[in-house]
Coordinates of C-alpha atoms in Angstrom, one line a residue:
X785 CA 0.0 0.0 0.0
X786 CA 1.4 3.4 -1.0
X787 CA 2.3 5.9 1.5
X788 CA 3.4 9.5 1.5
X789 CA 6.9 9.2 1.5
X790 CA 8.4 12.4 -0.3
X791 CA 7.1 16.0 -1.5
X792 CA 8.2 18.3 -4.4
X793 CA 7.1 21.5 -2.9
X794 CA 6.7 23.8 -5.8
X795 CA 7.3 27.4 -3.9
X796 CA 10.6 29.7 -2.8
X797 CA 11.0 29.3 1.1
X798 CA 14.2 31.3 2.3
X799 CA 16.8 31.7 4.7
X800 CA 16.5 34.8 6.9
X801 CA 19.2 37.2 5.0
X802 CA 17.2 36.7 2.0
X803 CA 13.5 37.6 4.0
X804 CA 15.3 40.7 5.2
X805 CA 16.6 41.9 2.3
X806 CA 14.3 41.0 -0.6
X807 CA 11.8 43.2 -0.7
X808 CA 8.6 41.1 -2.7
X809 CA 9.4 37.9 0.4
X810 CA 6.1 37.7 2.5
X811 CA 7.5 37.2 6.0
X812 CA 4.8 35.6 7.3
X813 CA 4.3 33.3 4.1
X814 CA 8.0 32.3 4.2
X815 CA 7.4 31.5 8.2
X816 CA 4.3 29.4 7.6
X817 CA 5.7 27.3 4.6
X818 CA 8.9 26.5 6.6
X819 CA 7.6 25.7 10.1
X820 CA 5.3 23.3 8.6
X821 CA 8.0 21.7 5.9
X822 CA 10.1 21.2 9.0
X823 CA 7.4 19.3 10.7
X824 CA 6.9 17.1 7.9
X825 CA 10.8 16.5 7.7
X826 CA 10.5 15.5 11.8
X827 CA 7.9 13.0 10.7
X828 CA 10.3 11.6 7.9
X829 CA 8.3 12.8 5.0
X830 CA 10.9 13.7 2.1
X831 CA 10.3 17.2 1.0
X832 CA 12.3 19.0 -2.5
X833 CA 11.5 22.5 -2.1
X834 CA 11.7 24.3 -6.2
X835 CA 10.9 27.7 -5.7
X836 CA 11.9 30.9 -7.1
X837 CA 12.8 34.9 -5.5
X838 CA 9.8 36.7 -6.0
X839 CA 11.2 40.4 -7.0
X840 CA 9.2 43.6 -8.4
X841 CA 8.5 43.7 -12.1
X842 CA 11.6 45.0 -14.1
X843 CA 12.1 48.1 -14.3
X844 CA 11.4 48.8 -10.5
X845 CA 12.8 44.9 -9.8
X846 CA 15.6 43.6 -11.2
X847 CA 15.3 41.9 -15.0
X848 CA 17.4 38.7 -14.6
X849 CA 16.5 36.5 -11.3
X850 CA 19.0 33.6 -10.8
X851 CA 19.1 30.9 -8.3
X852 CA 21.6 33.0 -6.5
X853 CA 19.7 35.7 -5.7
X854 CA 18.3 34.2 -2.5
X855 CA 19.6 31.6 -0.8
X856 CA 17.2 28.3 1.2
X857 CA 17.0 27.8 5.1
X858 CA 19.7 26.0 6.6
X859 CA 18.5 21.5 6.0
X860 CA 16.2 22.4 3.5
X861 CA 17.2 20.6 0.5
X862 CA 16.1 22.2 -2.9
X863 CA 17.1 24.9 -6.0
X864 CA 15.6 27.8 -7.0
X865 CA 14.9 28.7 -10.8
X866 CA 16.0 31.2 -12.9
X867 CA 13.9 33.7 -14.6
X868 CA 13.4 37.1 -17.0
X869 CA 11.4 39.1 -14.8
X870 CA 10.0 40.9 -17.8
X871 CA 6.1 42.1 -17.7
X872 CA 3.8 40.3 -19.5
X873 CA 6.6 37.6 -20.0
X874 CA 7.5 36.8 -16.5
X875 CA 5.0 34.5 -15.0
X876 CA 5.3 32.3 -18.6
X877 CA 9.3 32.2 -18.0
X878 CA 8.2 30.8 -14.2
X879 CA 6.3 28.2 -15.5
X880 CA 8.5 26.8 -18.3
X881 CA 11.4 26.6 -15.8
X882 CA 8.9 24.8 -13.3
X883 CA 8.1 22.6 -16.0
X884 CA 11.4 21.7 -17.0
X885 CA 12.2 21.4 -13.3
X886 CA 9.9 19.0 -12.4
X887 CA 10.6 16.9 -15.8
X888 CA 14.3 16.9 -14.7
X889 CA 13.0 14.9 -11.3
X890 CA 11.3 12.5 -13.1
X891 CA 13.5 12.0 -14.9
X892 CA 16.5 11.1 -13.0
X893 CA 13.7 8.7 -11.5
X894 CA 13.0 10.3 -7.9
X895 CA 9.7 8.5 -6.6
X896 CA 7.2 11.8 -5.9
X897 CA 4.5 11.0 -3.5
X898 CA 2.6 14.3 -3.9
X899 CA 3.5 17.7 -5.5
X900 CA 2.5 21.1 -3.2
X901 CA 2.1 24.4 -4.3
X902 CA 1.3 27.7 -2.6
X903 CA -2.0 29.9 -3.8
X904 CA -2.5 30.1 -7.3
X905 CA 0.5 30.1 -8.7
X906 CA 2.6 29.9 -12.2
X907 CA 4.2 26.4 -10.8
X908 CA 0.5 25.1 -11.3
X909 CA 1.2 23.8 -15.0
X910 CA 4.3 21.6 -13.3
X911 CA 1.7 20.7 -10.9
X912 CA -0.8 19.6 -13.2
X913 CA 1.6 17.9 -15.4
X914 CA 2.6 15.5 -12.9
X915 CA -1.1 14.6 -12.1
X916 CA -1.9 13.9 -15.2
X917 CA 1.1 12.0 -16.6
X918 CA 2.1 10.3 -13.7
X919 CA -0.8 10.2 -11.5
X920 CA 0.6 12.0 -8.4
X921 CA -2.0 14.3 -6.2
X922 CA -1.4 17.6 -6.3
X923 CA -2.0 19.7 -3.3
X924 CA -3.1 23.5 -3.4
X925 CA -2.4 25.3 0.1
X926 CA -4.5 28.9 -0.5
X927 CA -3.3 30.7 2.4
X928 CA -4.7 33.7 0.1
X929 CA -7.0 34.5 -2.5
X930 CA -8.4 32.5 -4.9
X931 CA -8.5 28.9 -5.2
X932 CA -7.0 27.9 -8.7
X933 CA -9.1 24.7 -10.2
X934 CA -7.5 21.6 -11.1
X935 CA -5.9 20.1 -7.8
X936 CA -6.8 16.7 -6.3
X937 CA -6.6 18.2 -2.7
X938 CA -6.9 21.8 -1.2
X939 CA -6.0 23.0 2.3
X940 CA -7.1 25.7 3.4
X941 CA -5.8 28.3 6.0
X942 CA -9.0 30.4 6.3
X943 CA -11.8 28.8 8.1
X944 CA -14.6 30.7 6.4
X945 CA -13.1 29.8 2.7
X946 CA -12.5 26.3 3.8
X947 CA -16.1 25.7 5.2
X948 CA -17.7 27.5 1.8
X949 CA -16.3 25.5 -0.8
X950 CA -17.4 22.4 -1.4
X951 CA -16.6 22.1 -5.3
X952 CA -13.1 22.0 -6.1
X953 CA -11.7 18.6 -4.5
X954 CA -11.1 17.0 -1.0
X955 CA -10.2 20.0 1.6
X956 CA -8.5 20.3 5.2
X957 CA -8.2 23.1 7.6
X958 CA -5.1 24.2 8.8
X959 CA -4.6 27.4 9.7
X960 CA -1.0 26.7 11.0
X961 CA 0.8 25.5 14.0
X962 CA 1.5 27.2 17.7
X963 CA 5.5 27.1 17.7
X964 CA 7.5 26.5 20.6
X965 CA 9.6 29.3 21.4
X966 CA 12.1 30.1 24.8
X967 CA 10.2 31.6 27.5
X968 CA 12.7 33.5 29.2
X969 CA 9.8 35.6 31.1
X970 CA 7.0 33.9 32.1
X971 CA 3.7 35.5 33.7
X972 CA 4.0 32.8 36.4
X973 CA 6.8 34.4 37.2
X974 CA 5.7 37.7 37.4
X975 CA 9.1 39.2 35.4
X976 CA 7.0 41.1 33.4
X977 CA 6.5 43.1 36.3
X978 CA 9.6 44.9 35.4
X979 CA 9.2 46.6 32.3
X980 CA 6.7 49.2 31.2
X981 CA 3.7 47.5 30.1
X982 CA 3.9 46.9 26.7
X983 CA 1.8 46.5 23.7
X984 CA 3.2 44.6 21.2
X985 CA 2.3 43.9 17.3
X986 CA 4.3 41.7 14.7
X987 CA 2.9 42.0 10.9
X988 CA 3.0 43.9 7.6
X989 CA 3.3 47.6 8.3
X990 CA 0.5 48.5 5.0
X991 CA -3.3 49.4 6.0
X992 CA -4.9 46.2 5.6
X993 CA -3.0 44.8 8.8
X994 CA -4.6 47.5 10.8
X995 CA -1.4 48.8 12.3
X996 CA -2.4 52.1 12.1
X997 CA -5.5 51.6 13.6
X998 CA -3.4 50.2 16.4
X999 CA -1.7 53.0 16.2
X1000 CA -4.2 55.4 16.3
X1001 CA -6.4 53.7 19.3
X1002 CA -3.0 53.3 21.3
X1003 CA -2.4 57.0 21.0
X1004 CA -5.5 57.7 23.3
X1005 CA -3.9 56.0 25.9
X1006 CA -3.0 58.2 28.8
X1007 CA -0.7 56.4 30.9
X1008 CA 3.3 57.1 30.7
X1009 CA 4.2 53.9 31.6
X1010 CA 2.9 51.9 28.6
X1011 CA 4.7 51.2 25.0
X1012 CA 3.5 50.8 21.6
X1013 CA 6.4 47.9 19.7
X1014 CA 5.8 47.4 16.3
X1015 CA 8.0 44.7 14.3
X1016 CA 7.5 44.0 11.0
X1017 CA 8.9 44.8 7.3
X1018 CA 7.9 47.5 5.1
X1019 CA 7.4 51.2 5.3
X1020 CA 4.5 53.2 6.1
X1021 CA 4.9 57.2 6.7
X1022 CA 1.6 58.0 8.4
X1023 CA 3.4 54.9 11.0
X1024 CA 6.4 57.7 11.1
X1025 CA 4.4 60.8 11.6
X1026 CA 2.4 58.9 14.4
X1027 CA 5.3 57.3 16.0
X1028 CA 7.3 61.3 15.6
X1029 CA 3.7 62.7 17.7
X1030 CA 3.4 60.2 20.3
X1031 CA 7.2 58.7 21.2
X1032 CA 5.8 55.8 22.9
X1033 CA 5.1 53.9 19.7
X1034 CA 8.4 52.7 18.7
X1035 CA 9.2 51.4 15.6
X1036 CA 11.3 47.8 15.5
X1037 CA 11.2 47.4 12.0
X1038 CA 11.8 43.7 10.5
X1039 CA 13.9 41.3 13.4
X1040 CA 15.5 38.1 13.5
X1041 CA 13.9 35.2 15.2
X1042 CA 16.0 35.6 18.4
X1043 CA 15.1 39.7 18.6
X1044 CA 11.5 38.8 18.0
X1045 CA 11.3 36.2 20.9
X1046 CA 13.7 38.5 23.1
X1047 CA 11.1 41.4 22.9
X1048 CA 7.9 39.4 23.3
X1049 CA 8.9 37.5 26.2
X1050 CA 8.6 41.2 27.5
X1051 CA 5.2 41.9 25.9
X1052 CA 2.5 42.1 28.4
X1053 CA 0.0 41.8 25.4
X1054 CA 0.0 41.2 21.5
X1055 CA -3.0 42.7 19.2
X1056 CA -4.4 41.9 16.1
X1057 CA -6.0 45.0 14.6
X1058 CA -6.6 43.3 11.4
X1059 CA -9.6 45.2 9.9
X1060 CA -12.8 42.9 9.1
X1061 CA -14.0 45.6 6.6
X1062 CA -11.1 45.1 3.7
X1063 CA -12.1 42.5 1.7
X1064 CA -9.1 40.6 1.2
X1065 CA -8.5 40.1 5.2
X1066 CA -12.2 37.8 4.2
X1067 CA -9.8 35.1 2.4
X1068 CA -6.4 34.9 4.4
X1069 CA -5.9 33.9 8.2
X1070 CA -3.9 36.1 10.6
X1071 CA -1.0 33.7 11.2
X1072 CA 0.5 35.7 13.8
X1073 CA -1.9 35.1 16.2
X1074 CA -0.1 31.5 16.7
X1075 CA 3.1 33.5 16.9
X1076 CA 1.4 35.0 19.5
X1077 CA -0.4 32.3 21.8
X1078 CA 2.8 30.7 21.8
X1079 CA 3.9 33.2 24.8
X1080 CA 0.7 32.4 26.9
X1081 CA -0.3 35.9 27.1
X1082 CA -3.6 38.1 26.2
X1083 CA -4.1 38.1 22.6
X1084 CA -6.9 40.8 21.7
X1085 CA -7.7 40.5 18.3
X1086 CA -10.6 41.2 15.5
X1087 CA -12.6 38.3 14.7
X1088 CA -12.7 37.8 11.0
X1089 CA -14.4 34.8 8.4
X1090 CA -10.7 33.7 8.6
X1091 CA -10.6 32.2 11.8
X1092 CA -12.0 29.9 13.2
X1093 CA -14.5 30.3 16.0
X1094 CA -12.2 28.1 18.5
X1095 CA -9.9 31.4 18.6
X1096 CA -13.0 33.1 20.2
X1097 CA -12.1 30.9 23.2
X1098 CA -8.5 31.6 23.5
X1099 CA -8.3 35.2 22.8
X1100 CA -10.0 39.0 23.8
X1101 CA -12.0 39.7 20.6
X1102 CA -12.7 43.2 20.3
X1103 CA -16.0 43.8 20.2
X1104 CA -16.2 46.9 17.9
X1105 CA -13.4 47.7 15.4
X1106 CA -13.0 51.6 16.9
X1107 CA -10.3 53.3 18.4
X1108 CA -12.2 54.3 21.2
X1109 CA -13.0 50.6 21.9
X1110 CA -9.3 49.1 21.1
X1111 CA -8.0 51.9 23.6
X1112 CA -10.3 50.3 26.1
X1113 CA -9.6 46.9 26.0
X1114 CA -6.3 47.4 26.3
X1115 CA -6.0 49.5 28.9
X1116 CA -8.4 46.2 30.8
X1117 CA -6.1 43.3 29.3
X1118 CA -3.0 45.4 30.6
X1119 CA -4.0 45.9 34.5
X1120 CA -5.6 42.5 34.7
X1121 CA -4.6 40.4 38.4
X1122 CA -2.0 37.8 38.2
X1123 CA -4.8 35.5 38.7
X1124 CA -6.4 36.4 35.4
X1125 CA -3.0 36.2 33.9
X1126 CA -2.1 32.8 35.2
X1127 CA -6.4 31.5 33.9
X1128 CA -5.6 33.2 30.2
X1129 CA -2.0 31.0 29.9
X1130 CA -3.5 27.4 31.2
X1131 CA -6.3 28.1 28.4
X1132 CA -3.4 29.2 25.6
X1133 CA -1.3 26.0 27.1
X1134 CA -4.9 24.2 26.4
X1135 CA -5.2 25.1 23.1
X1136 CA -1.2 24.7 22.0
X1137 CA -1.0 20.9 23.5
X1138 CA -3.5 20.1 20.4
X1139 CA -2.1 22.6 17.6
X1140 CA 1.7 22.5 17.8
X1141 CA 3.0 22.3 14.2
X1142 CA 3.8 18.4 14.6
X1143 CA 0.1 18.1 14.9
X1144 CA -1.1 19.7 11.8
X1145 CA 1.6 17.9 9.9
X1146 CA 0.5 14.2 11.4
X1147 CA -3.4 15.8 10.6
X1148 CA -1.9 16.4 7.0
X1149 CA -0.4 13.3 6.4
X1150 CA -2.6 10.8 7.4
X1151 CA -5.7 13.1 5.1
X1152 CA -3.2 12.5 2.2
X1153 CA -2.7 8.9 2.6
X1154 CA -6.6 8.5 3.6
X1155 CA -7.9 10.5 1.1
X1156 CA -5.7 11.0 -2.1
X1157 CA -3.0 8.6 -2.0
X1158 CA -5.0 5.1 -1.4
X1159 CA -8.1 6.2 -3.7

């Protein structure tokens, strides 16, 4: 009987230099893809990653995009294409070199159990090729947008999406995994007594993340002894003119993994102030709120079709997306006793013990070899 043994994972996933430096890498995308290719590979599921650096269209990006652009994380085994980054022509120079990619693998004769790829994406053609000529599953994750027609399976990040679509093929939900991360300053231990109280946000600096809204509701905060830390890539100059007006909103900018979990071991509460109105925030999941649970502190967050209605249990949902109301809540979630502290971790704990990343990829395997490999 067949089992899922190995994975050609048709997307770029990158080592940090290249997240911090190239300026079309999705942080948050790149995070997702790799925590969850690194659980598979700690359940002995092969995985080839063929990916390529996403850059901005030539003449604002650069025109030629070679494998050593960007480089792979560290026991990732893969390549990365090269292509013309040309408008109009780009996405077709993608596909071809997936194509010819993926006909090079079978070719030297590797034994592909299932081929991945991420949103709808120009490897789908390399994806659909290998279905159709040599009858291996191809899986679509849509973290984003669209689903593209043509894969045997789908899974799906955002709840909503994932419980409306009933047409395309077999589905999962997974929204993602709770990492485990060092806990240098724990509640129980009532370190965070030390430092200001501090409010903390990781995520894309544009509008649709709400990080102005965060902003903007933390600025009608009275109290002196309270900080505003905002990490994540990008530039946003109303962020600046806000952050110039009220100095305690400081701006991080994009950190490494071992800044990021230095400063939120000193967070005394993350937010979400992903807007519900913007269309788009309908069809993608905030991942960072698992960033966030994984420090066993308040989350306050907005509830969108994304997530899925377990979160409600887990986290403070705001209960109207206005300033005056964010302000509010987190002037409560900040002053709350030790004892409400200690009752929000043990539920976080709760919820963790059942969605660490080595669950969802033992949840993923076992609906491929159910459902797609032993049809």
């Amino acid at each position: 009987m067949q089992r899922l043994e190995k994975i050609v994972w048709l997307e770029g996933i990158f080592n940090e230099e290249t997240v911090v430096s190239a300026r079309a890498v999705s942080p948050a995308a790149n995070y997702w893809q790799l925590q969850f290719i690194r659980a598979l590979l700690n359940k002995n599921i092969s995985v080839d990653v063929l990916g390529y650096m996403p850059e901005p269209l030539w003449p604002r990006g650069k025109l030629c995009i070679g494998s050593k652009d960007a480089g792979l994380p560290k026991n990732i085994h893969g390549k990365l294409i090269n292509y013309i980054n040309f408008p109009i022509l780009r996405n077709y120079n993608i596909s071809e070199a997936y194509l010819k990619s993926v006909k090079t693998l079978v070719g030297l004769g590797e034994k592909i159990s299932s081929v991945v790829t991420f949103n709808d994406s120009p490897a789908n053609k390399a994806a659909l090729y290998l279905q159709k000529k040599f009858n291996i599953p191809w899986i679509c994750i849509v973290a984003d947008g669209e689903a593209p027609h043509g894969a045997d399976g789908y899974l799906y990040l955002t709840w909503g999406y994932y419980k409306s679509t009933d047409n395309l093929g077999h589905k999962i939900h997974i929204d993602g995994g709770v990492p485990c991360v060092n806990l240098a300053d724990t509640i129980r231990g009532n370190k965070t007594d030390e430092y200001a109280k501090i409010i903390m946000y990781m995520g894309s600096m544009s509008a649709h993340g709400g990080v102005e809204f965060l902003a903007r509701s933390f600025s009608l905060l009275k109290d002196s002894n309270v900080e505003l830390w905002l990490c994540g890539k990008g530039v946003n100059h109303n962020l600046r003119l806000l952050a110039k007006k009220d100095k305690r909103i400081k701006l991080k900018g994009y950190v490494d993994e071992i800044e990021l979990n230095h400063l939120a071991n000193k967070a005394t509460v993350f937010v979400n102030p992903r807007p519900t109105q913007f269309a788009a925030n309908q069809l993608n999941f905030p991942s960072k709120i698992l960033k966030y649970l994984s420090y066993g502190k308040p989350v306050i967050t907005t509830m969108s079709n994304g997530m899925s209605p377990e979160y409600a249990n887990v986290c403070v949902v705001l209960e109207d997306e206005t300033e005056k109301c964010l302000a509010a809540t987190i002037s409560r979630v900040i002053f709350l006793e030790k004892n409400k502290l200690i009752e929000i971790s043990a539920k976080v704990e709760g919820f963790a013990k059942t969605h660490r990343w080595t669950d969802q990829a033992e949840k993923f395997i076992a609906w491929i070899n159910q459902d797609l490999i032993d049809v």
